[in-house]
PDB file of C-alpha atoms in Angstrom:
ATOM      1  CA  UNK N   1      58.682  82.542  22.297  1.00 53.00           C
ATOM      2  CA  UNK N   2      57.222  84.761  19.487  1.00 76.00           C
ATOM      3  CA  UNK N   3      54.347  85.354  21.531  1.00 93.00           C
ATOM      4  CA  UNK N   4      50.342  84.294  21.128  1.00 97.00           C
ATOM      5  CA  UNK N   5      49.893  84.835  17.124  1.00 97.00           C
ATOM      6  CA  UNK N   6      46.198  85.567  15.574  1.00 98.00           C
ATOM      7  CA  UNK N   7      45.038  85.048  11.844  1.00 97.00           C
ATOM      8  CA  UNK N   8      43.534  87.736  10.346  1.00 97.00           C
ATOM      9  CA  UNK N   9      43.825  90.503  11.924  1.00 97.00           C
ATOM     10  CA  UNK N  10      40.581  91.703   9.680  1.00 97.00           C
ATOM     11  CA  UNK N  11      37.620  90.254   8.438  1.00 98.00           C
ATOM     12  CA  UNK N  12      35.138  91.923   6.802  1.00 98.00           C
ATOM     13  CA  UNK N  13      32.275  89.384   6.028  1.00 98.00           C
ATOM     14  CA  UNK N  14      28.695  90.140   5.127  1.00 98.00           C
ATOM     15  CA  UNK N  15      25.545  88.956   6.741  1.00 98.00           C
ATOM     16  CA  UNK N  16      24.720  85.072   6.686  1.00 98.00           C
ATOM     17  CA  UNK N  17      28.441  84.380   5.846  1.00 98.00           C
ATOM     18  CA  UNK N  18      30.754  81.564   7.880  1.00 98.00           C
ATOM     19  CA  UNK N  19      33.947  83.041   9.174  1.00 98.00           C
ATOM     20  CA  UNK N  20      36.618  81.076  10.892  1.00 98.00           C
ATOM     21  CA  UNK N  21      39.799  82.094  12.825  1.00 98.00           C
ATOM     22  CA  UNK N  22      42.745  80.486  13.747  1.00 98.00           C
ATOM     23  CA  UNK N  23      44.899  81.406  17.200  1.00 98.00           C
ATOM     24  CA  UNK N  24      48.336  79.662  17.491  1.00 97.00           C
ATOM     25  CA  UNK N  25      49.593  79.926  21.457  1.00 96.00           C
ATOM     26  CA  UNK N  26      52.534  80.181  22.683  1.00 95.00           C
ATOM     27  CA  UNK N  27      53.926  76.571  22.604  1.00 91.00           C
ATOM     28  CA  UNK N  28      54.697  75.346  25.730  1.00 88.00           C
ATOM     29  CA  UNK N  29      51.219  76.669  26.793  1.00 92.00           C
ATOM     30  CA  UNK N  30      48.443  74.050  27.663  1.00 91.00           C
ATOM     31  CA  UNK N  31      45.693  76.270  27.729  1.00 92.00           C
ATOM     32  CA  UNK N  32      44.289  78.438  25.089  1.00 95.00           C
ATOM     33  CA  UNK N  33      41.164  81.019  25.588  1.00 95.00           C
ATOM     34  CA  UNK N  34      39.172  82.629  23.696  1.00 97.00           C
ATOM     35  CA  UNK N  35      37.516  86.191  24.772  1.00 97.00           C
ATOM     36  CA  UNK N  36      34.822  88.714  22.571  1.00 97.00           C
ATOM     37  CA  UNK N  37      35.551  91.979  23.158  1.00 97.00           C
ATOM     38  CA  UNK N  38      33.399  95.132  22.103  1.00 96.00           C
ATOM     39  CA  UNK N  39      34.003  98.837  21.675  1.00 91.00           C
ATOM     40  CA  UNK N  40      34.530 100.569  25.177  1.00 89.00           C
ATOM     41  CA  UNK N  41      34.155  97.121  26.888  1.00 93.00           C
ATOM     42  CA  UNK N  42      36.099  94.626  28.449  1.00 95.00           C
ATOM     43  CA  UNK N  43      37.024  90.900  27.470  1.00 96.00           C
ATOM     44  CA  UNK N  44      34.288  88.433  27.695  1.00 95.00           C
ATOM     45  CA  UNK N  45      34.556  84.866  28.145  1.00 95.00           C
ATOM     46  CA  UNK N  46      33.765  82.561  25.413  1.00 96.00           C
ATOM     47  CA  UNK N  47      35.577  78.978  25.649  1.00 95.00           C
ATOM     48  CA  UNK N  48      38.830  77.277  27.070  1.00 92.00           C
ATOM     49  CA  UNK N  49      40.561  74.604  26.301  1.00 93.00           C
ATOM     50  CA  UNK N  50      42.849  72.200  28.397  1.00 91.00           C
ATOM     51  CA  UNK N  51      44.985  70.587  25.709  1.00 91.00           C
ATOM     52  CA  UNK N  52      42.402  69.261  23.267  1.00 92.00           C
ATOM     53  CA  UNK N  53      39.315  69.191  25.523  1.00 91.00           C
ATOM     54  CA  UNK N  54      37.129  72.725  25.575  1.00 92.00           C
ATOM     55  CA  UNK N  55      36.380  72.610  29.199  1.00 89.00           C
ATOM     56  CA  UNK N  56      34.103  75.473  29.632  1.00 88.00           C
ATOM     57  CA  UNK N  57      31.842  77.567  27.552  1.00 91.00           C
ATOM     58  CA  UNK N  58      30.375  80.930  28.243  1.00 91.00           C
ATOM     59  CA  UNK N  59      26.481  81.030  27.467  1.00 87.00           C
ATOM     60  CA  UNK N  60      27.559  84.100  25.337  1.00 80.00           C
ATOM     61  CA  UNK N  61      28.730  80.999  22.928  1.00 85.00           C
ATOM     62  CA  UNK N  62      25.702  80.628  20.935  1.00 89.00           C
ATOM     63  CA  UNK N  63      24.999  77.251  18.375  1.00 93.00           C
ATOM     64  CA  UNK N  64      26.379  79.432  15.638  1.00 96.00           C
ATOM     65  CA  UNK N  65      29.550  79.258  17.323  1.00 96.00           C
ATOM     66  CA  UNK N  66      32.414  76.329  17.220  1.00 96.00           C
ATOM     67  CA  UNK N  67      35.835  76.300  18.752  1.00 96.00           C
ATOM     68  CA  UNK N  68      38.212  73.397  18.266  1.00 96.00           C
ATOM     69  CA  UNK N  69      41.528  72.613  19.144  1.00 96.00           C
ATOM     70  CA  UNK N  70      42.806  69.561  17.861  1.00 90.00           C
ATOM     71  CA  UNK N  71      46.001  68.239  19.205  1.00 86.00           C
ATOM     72  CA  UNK N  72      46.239  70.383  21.608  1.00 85.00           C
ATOM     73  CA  UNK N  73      48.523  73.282  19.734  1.00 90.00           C
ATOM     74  CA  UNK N  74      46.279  76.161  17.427  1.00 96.00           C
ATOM     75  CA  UNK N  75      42.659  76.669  17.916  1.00 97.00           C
ATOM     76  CA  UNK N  76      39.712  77.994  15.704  1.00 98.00           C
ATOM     77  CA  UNK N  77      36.674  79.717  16.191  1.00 98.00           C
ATOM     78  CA  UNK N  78      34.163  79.418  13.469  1.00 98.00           C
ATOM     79  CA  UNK N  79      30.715  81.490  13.430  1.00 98.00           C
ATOM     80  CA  UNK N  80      28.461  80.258  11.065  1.00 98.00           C
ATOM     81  CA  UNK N  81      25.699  82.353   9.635  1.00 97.00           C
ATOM     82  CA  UNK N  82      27.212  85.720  11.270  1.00 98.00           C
ATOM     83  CA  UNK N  83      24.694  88.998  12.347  1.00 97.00           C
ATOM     84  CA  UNK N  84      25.656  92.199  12.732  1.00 96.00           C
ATOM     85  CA  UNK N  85      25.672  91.967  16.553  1.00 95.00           C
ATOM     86  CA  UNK N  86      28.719  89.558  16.143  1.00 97.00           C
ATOM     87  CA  UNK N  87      30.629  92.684  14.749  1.00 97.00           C
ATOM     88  CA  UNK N  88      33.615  92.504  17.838  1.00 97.00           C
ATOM     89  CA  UNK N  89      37.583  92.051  18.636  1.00 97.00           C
ATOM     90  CA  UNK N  90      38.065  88.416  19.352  1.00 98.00           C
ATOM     91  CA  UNK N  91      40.729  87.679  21.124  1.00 98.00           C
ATOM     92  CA  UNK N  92      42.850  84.493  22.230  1.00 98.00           C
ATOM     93  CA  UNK N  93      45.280  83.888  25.300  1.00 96.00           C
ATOM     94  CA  UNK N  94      46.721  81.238  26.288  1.00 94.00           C
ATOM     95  CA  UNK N  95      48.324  79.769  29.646  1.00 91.00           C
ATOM     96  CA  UNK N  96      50.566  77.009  31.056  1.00 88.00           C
ATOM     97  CA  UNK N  97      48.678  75.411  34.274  1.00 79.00           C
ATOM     98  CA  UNK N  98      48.204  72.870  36.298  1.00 72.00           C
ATOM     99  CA  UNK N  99      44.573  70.856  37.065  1.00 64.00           C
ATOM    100  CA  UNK N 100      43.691  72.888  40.415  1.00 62.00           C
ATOM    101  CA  UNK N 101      46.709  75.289  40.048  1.00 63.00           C
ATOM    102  CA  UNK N 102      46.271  78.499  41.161  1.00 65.00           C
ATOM    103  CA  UNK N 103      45.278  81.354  37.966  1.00 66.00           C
ATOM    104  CA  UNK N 104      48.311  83.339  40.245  1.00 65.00           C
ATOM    105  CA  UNK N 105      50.850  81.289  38.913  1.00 70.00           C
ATOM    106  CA  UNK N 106      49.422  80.714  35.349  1.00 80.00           C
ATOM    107  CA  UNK N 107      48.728  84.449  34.116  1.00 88.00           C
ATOM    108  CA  UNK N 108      46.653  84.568  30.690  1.00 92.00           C
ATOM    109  CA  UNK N 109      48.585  86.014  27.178  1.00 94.00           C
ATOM    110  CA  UNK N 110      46.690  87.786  24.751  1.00 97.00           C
ATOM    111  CA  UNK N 111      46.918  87.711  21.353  1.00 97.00           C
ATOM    112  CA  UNK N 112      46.650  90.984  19.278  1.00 97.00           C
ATOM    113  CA  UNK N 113      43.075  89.696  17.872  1.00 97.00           C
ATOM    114  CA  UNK N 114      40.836  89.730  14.530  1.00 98.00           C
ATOM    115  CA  UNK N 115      38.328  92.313  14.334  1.00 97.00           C
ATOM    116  CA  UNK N 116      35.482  90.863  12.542  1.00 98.00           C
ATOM    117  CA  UNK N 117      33.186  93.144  10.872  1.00 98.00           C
ATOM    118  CA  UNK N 118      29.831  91.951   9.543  1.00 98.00           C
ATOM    119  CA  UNK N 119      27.881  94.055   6.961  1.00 97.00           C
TER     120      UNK N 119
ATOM    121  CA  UNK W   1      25.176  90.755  36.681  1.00 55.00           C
ATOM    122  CA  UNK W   2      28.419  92.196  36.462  1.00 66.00           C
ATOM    123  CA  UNK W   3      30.872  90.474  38.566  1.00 89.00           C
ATOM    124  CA  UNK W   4      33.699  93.009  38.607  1.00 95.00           C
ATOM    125  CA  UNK W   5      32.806  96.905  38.886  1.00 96.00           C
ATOM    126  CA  UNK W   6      35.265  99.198  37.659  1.00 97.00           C
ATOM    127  CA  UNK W   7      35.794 102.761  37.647  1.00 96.00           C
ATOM    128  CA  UNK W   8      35.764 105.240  36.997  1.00 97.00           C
ATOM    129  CA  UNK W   9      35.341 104.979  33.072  1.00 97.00           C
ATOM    130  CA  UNK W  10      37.777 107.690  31.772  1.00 97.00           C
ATOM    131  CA  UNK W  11      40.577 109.558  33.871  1.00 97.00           C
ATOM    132  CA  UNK W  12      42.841 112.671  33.118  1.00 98.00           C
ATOM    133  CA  UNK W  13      45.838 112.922  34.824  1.00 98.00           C
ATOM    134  CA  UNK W  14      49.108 115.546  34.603  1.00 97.00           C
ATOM    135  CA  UNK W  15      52.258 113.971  33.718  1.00 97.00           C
ATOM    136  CA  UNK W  16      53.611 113.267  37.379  1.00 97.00           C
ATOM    137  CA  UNK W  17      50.434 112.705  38.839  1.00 97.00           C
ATOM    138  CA  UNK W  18      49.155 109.882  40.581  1.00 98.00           C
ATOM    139  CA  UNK W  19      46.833 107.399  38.598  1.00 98.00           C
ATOM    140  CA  UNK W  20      43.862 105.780  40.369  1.00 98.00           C
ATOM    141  CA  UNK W  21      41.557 102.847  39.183  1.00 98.00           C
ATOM    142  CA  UNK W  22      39.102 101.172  41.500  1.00 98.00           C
ATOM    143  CA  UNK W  23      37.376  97.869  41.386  1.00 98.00           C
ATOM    144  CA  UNK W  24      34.834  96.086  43.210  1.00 97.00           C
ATOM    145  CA  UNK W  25      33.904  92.353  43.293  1.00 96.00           C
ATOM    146  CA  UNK W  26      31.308  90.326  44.422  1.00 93.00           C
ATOM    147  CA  UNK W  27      32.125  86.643  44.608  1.00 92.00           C
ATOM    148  CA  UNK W  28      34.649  86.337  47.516  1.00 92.00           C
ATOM    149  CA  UNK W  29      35.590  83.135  46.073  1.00 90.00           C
ATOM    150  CA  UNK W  30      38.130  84.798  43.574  1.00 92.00           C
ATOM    151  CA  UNK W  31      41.602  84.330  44.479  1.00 90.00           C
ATOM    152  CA  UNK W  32      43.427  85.854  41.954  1.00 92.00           C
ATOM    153  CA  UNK W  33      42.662  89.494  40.799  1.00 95.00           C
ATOM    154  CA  UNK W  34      45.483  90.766  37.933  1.00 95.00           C
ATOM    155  CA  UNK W  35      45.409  94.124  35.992  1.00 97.00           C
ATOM    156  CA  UNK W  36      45.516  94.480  32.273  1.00 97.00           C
ATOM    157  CA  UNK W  37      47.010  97.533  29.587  1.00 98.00           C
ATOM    158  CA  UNK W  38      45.590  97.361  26.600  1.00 97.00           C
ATOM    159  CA  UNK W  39      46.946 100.004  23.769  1.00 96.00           C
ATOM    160  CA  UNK W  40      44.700 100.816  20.409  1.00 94.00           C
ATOM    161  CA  UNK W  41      45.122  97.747  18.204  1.00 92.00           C
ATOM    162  CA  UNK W  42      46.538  95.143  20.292  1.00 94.00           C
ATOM    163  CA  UNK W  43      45.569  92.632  22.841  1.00 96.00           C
ATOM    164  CA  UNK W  44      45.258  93.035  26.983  1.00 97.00           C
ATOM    165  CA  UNK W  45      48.837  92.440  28.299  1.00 96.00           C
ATOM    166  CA  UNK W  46      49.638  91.617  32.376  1.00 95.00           C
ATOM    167  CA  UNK W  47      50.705  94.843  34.570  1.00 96.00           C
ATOM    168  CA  UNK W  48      50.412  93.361  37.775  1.00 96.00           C
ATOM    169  CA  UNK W  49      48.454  91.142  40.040  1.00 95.00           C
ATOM    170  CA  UNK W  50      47.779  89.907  43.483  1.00 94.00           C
ATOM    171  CA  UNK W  51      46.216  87.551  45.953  1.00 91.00           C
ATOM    172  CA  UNK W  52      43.865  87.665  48.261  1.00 89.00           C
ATOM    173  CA  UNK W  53      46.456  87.070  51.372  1.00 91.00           C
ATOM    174  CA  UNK W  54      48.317  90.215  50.211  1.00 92.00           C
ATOM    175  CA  UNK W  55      47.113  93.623  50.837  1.00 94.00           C
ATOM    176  CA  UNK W  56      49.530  95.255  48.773  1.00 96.00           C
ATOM    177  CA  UNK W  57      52.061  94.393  45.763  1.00 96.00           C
ATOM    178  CA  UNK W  58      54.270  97.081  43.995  1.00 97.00           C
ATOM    179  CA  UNK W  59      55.918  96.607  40.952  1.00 96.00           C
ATOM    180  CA  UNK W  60      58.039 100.019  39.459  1.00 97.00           C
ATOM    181  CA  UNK W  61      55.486 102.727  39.413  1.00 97.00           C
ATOM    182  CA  UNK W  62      52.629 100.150  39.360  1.00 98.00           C
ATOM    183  CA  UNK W  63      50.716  99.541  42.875  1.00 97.00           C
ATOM    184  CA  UNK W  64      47.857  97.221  43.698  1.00 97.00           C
ATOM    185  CA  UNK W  65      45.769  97.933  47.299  1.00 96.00           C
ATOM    186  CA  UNK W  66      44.029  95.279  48.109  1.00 96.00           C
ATOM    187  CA  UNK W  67      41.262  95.307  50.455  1.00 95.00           C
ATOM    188  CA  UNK W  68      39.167  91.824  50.999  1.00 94.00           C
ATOM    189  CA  UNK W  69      37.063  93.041  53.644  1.00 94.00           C
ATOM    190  CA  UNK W  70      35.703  95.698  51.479  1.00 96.00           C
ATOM    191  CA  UNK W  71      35.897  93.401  47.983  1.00 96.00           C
ATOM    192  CA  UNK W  72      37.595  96.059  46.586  1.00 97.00           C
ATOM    193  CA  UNK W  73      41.078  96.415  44.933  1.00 97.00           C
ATOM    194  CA  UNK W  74      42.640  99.042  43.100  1.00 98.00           C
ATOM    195  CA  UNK W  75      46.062 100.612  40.999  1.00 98.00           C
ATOM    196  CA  UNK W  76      48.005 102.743  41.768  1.00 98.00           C
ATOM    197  CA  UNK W  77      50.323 104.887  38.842  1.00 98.00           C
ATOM    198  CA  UNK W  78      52.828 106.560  40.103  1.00 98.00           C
ATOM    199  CA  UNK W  79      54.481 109.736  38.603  1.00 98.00           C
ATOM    200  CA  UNK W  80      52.348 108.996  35.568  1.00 98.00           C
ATOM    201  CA  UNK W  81      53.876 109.416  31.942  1.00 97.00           C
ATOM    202  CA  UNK W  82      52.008 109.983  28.557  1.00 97.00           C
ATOM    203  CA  UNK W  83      53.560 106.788  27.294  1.00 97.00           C
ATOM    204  CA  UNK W  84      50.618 105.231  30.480  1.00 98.00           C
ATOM    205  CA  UNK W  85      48.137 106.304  28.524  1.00 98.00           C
ATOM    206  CA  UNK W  86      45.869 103.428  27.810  1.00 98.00           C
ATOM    207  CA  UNK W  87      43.161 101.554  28.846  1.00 98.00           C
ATOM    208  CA  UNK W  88      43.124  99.511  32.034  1.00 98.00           C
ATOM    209  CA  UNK W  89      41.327  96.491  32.912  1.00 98.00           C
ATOM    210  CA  UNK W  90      40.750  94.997  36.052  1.00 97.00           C
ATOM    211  CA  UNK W  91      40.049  91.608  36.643  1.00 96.00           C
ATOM    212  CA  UNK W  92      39.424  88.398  38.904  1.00 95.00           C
ATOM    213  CA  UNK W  93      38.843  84.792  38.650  1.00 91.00           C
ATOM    214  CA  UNK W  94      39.165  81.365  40.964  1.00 86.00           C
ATOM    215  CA  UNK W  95      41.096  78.775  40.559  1.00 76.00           C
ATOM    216  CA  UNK W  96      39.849  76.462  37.280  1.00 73.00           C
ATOM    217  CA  UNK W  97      37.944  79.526  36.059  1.00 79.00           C
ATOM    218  CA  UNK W  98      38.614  82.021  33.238  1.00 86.00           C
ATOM    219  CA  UNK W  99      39.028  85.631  34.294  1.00 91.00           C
ATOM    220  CA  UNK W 100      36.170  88.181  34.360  1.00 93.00           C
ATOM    221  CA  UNK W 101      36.693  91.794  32.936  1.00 96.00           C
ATOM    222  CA  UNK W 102      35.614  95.112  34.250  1.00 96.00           C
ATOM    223  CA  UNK W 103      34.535  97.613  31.096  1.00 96.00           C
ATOM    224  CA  UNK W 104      37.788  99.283  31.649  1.00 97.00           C
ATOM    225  CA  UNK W 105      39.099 102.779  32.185  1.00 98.00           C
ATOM    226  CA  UNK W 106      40.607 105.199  29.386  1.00 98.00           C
ATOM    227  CA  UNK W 107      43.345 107.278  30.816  1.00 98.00           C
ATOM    228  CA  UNK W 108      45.018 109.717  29.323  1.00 98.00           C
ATOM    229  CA  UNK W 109      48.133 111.370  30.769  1.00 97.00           C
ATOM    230  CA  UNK W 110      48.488 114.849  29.748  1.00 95.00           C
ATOM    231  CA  UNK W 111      52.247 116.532  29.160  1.00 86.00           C
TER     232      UNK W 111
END
């Protein structure tokens, strides 16, 4: 168990660019997360994933944002044409749960994130 | 609307002293309400967390009070070290939801 591994840990991109990210969970986990997090603020909510299918998204997840997780192991998070106001931490967890399980038994791992800075 | 209140933002506290960190919440359908350390460069990790049927859970030094008549929970440091200092994140979700944040409190533990 090495843990919930994110790559990069930078990005500095300018204005109009595409970025993607890639978060590899730890692998027995089923469910991955990802969470935006700002200077002086707490985690917010993007997406999740249950195996391969992204069961929620937060309506902080804008068109110019895309998360994928295809076989159900590593996830990315693309933003396409970044602003400045995308400038965050992004962060992934992931979880092993069950459909209706309670979050109690199924605690959330983070990942160290990738700071994304847009110029 | 901010679901989970936290405060206060930044705390001071002597080595040996007792850390305190509120919360408040508003949807009494959260059963599950965890705390999270999170040190300058790296991600949130789990301290501790509880239920709603428990009104208190101690683990070491760390203490959550739970009070769901009041929607409020809160941690407890005891005999606080520098190596504490950090911020601290409460949080709170329901069952086939994704946990909500508070904004988090710095503390700093002073030697």
């Amino acid at each position: 168990d090495t843990g919930v591994s994110q790559d990069p840990r930078h990005k500095i991109t300018k204005r109009g660019q595409n970025v993607t990210f890639r978060c590899d969970p730890i692998s027995e986990h089923n469910r991955l997360y990802w969470y935006r997090q700002t200077l002086g603020q707490g985690p917010e909510f993007l997406t999740y994933f249950q195996n391969e299918a992204q069961l929620e998204k937060s309506r902080l997840l804008s068109d110019r944002f895309s998360a994928e997780r295809p076989k159900g192991s590593f996830s990315t998070l693309e933003i396409q044409r970044t602003e400045q106001g995308d400038s965050a931490m992004y962060l992934c967890a992931s979880s092993f749960g069950v459909w209706g399980g309670s979050s109690y038994n199924s605690p959330l791992h983070f990942g160290n994130g990738t700071r994304l800075t847009v110029t | 609307q901010q679901q989970v209140k936290q405060s206060p933002q930044s705390l001071i506290v002597q080595k040996g002293g007792i850390s305190i960190i509120n919360c408040a919440y508003e949807n009494t359908a959260f059963d599950y309400f965890p705390w999270y350390q999170q040190f300058p460069g790296k991600g949130p990790a789990l301290l501790i967390a509880i239920r709603p049927d428990v009104s208190e859970k101690k683990e070491g030094r760390f203490t959550i009070s739970f009070n769901k008549s009041a929607k409020q929970f809160s941690l407890h440091i005891m005999d606080s070290q520098p190596g504490d200092s950090a911020t601290y994140f409460c949080a709170a979700s329901m069952t086939r939801t994704a946990l909500i944040f508070g904004k988090g409190t710095t503390l700093s533990v002073s030697s």
